[in-house]
N, CA, C and O atoms as a printed pandas DataFrame, in Angstrom:
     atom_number atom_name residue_name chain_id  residue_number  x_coord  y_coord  z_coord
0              1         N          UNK        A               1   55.029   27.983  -23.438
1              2        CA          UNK        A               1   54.418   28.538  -22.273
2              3         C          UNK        A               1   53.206   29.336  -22.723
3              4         O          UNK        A               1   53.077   30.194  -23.597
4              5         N          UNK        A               2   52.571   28.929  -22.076
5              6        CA          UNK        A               2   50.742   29.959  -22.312
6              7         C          UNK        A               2   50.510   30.757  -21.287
7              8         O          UNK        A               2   51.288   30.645  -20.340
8              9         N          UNK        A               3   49.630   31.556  -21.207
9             10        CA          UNK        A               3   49.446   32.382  -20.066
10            11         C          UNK        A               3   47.677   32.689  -20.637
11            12         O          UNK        A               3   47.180   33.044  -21.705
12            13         N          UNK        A               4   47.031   32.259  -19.008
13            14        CA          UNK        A               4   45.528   32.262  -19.114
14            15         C          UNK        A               4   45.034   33.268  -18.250
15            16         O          UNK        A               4   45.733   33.472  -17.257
16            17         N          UNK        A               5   43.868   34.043  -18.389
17            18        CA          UNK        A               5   43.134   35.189  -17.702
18            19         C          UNK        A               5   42.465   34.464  -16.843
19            20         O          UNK        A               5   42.001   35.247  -16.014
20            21         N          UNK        A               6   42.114   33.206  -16.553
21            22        CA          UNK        A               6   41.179   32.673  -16.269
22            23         C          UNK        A               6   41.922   31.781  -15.198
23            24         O          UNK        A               6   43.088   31.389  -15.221
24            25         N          UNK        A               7   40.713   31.512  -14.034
25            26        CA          UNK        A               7   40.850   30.599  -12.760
26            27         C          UNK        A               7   41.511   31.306  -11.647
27            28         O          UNK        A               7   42.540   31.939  -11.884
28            29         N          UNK        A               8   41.016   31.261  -10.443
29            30        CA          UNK        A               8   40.845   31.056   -9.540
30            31         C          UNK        A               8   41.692   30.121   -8.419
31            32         O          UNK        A               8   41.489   28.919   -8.248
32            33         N          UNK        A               9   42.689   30.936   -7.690
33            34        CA          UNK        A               9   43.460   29.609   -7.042
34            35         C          UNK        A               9   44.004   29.199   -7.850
35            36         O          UNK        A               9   44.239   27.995   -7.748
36            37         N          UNK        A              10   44.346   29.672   -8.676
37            38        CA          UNK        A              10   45.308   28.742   -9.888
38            39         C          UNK        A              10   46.804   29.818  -10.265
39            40         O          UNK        A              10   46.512   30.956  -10.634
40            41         N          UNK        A              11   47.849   29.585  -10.205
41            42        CA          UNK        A              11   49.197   30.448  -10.559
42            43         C          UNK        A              11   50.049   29.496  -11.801
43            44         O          UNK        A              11   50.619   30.090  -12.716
44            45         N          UNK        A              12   50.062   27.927  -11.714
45            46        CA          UNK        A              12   50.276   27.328  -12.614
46            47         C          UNK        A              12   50.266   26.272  -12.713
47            48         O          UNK        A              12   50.199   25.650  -11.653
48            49         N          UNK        A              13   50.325   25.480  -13.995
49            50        CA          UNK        A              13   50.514   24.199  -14.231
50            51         C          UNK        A              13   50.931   23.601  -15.357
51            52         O          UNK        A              13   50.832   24.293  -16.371
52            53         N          UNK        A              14   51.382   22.483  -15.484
53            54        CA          UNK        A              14   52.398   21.566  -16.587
54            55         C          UNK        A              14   51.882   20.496  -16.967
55            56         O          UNK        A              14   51.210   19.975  -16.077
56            57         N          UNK        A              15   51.912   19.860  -18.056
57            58        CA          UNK        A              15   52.162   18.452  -18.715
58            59         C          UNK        A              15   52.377   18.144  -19.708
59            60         O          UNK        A              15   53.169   18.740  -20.438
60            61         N          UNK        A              16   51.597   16.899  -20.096
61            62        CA          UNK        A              16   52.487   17.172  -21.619
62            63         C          UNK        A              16   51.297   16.734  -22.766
63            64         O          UNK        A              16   50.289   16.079  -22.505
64            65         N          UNK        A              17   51.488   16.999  -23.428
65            66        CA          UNK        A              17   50.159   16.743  -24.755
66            67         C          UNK        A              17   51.028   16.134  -25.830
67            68         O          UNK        A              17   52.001   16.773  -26.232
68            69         N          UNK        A              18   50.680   14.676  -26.432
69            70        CA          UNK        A              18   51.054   14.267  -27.348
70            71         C          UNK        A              18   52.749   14.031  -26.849
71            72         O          UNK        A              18   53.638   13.873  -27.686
72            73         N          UNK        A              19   52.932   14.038  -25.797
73            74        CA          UNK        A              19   54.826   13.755  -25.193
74            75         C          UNK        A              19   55.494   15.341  -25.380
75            76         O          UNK        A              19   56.626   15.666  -25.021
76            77         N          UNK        A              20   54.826   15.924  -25.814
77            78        CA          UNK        A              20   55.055   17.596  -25.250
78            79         C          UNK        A              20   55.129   18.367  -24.225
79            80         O          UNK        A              20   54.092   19.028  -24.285
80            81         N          UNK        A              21   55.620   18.643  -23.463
81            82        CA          UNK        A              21   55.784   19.629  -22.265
82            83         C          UNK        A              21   54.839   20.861  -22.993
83            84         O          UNK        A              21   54.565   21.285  -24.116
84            85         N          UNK        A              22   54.578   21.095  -21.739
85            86        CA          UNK        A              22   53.710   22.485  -21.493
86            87         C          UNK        A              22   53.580   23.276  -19.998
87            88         O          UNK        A              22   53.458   22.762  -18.886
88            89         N          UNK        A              23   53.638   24.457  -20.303
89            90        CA          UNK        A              23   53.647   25.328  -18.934
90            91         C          UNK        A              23   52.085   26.817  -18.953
91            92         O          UNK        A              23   51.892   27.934  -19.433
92            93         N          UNK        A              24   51.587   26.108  -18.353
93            94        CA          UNK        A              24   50.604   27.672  -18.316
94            95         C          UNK        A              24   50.251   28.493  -17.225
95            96         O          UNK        A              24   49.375   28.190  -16.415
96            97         N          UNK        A              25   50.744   29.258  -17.200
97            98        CA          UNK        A              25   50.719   30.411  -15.958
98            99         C          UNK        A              25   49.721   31.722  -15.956
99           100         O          UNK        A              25   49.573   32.399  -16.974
100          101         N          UNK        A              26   49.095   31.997  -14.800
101          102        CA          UNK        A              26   47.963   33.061  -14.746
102          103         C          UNK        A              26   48.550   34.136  -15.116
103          104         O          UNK        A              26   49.644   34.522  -14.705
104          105         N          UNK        A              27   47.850   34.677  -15.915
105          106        CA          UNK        A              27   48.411   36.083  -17.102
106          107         C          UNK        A              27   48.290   37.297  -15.950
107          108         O          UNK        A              27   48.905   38.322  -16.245
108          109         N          UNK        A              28   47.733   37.302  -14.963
109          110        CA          UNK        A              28   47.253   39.036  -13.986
110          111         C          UNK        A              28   48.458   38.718  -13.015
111          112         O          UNK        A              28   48.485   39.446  -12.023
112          113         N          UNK        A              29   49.455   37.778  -13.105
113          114        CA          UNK        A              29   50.430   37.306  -11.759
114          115         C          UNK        A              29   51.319   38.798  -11.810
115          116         O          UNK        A              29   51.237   39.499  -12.818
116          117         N          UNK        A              30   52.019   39.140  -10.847
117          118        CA          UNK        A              30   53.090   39.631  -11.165
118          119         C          UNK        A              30   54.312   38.960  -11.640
119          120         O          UNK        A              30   54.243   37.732  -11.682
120          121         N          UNK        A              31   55.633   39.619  -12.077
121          122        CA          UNK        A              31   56.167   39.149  -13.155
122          123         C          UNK        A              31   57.377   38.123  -12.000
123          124         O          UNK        A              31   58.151   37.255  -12.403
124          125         N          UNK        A              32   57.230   38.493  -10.816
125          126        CA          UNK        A              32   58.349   37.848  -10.489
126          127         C          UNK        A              32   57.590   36.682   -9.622
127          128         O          UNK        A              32   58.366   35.879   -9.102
128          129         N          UNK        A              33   56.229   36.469   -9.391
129          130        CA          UNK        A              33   55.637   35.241   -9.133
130          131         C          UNK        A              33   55.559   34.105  -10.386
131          132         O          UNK        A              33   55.970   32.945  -10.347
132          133         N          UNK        A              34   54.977   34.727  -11.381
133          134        CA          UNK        A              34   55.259   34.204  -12.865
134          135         C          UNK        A              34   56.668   33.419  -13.008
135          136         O          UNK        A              34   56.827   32.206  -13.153
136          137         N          UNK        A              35   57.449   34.233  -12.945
137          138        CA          UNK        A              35   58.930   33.103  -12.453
138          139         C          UNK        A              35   59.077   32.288  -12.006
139          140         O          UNK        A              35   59.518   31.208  -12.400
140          141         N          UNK        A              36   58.552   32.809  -10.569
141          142        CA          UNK        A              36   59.170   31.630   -9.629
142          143         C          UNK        A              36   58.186   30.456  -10.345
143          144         O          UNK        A              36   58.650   29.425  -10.832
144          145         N          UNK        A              37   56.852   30.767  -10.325
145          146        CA          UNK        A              37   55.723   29.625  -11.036
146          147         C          UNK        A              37   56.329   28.627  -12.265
147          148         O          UNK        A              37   56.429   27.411  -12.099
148          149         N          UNK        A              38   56.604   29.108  -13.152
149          150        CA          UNK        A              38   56.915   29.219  -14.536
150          151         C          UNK        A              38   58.414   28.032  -13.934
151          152         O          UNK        A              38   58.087   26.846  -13.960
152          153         N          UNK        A              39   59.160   28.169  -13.687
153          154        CA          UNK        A              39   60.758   27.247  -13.036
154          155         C          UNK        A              39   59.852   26.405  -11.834
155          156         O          UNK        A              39   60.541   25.504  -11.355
156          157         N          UNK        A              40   58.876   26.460  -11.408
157          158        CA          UNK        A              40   58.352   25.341  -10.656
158          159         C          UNK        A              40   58.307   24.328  -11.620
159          160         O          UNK        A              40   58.957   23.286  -11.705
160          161         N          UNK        A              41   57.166   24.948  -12.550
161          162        CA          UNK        A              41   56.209   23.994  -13.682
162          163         C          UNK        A              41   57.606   22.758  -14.345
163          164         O          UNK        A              41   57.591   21.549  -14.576
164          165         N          UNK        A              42   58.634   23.786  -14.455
165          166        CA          UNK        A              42   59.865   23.926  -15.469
166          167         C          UNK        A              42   60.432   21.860  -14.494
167          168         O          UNK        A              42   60.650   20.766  -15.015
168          169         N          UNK        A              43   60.439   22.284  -13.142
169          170        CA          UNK        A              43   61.025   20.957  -12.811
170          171         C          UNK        A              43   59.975   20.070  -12.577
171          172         O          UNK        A              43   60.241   18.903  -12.866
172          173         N          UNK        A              44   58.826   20.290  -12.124
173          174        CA          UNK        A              44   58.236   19.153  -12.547
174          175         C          UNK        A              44   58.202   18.560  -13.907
175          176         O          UNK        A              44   57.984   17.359  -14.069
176          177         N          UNK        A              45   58.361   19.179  -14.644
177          178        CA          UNK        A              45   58.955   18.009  -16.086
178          179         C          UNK        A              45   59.442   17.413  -16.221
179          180         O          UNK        A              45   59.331   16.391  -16.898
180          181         N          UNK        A              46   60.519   17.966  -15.375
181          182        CA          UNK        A              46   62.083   16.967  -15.422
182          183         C          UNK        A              46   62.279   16.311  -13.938
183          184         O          UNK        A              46   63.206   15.520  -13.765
184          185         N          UNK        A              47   61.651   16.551  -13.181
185          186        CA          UNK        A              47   61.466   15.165  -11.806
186          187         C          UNK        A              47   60.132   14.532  -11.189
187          188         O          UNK        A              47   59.232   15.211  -10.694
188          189         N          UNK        A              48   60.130   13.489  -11.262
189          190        CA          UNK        A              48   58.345   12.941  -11.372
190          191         C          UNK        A              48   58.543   11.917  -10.069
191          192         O          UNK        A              48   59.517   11.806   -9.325
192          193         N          UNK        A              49   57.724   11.463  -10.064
193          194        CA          UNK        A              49   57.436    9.997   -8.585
194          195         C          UNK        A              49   58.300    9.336   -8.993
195          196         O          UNK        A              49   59.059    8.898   -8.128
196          197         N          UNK        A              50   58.552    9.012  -10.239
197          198        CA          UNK        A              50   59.377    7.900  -10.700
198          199         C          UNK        A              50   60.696    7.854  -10.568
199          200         O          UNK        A              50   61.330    6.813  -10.746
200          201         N          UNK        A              51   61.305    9.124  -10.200
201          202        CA          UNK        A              51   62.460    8.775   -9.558
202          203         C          UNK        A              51   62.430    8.635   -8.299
203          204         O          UNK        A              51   63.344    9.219   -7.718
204          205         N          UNK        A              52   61.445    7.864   -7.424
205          206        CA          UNK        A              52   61.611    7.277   -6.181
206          207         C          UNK        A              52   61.719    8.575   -5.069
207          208         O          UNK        A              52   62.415    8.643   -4.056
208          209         N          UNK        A              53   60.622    9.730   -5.729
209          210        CA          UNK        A              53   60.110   10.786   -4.470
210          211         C          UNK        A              53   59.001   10.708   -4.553
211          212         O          UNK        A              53   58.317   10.312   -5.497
212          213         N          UNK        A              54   58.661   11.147   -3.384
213          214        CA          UNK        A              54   56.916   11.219   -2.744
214          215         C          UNK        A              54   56.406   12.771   -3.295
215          216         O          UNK        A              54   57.153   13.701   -3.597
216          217         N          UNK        A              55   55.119   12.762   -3.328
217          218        CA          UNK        A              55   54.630   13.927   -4.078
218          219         C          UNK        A              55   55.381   15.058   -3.101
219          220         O          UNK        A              55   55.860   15.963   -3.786
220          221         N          UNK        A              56   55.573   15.206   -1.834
221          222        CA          UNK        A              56   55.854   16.126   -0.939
222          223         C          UNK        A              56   57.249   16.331   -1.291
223          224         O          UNK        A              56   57.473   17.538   -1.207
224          225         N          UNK        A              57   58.184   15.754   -1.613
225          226        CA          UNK        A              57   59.301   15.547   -1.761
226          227         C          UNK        A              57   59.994   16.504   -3.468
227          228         O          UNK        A              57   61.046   17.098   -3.702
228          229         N          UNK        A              58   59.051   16.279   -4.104
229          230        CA          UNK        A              58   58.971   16.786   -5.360
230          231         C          UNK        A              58   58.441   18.164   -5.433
231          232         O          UNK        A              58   59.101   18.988   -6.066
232          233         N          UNK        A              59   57.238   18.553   -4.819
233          234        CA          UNK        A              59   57.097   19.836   -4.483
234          235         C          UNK        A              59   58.146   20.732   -3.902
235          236         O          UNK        A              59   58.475   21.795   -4.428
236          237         N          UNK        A              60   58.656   20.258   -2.797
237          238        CA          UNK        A              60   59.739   21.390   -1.810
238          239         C          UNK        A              60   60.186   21.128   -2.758
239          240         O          UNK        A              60   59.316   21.529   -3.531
240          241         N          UNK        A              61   61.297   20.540   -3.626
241          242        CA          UNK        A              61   62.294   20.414   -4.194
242          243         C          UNK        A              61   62.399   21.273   -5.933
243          244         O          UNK        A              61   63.364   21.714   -6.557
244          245         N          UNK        A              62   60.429   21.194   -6.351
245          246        CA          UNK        A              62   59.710   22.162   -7.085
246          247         C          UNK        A              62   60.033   23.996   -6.478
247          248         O          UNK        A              62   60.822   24.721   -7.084
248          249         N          UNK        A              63   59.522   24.307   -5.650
249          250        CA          UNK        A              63   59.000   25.320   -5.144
250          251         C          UNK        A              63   60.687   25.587   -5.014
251          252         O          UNK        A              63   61.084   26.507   -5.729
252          253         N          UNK        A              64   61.683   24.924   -4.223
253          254        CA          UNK        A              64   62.916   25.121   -3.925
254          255         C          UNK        A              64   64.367   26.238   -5.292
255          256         O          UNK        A              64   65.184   27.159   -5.306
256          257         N          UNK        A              65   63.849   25.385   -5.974
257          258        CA          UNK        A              65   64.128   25.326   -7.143
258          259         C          UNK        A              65   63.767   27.164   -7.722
259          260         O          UNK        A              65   64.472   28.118   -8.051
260          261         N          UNK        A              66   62.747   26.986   -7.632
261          262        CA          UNK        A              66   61.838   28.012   -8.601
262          263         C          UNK        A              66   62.035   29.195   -7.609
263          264         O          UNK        A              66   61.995   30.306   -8.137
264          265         N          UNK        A              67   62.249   29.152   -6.218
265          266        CA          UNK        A              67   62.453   30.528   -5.032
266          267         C          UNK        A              67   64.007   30.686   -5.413
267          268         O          UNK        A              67   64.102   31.787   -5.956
268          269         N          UNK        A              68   65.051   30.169   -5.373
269          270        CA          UNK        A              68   66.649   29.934   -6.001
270          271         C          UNK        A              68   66.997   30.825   -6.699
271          272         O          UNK        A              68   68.130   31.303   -6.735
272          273         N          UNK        A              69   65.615   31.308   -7.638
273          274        CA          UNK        A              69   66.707   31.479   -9.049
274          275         C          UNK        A              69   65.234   33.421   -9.127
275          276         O          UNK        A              69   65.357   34.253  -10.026
């Protein structure tokens, strides 16, 4: 996990480099948006289109996830 000073409209994002997961989250967040962000990023890794959901479908189920816990 990285954490950047930088951007605008931005709280977080994931992928993978070289088949690596990665998570980078805005460093000025507070700590319990950072969370919830950070366990968003966390399932989009582990659930993609390819298991037969629509981007909308994967988000709530993202965001769902990451408000939960």
């Amino acid at each position: 996990m990285i954490e950047l000073e930088e951007g605008n409209g931005f709280d977080g994002v994931s992928g993978k480099v070289d088949g690596r997961p990665f998570i980078v989250l805005k460093k000025d967040r507070p700590i319990v948006r950072k969370r919830l962000t950070a366990l968003h990023e966390f399932v989009h890794q582990s659930v993609s289109l390819k298991h037969g959901l629509s981007k909308t479908a994967v988000e709530k189920l993202c965001h769902t996830f990451g408000g939960a816990l």
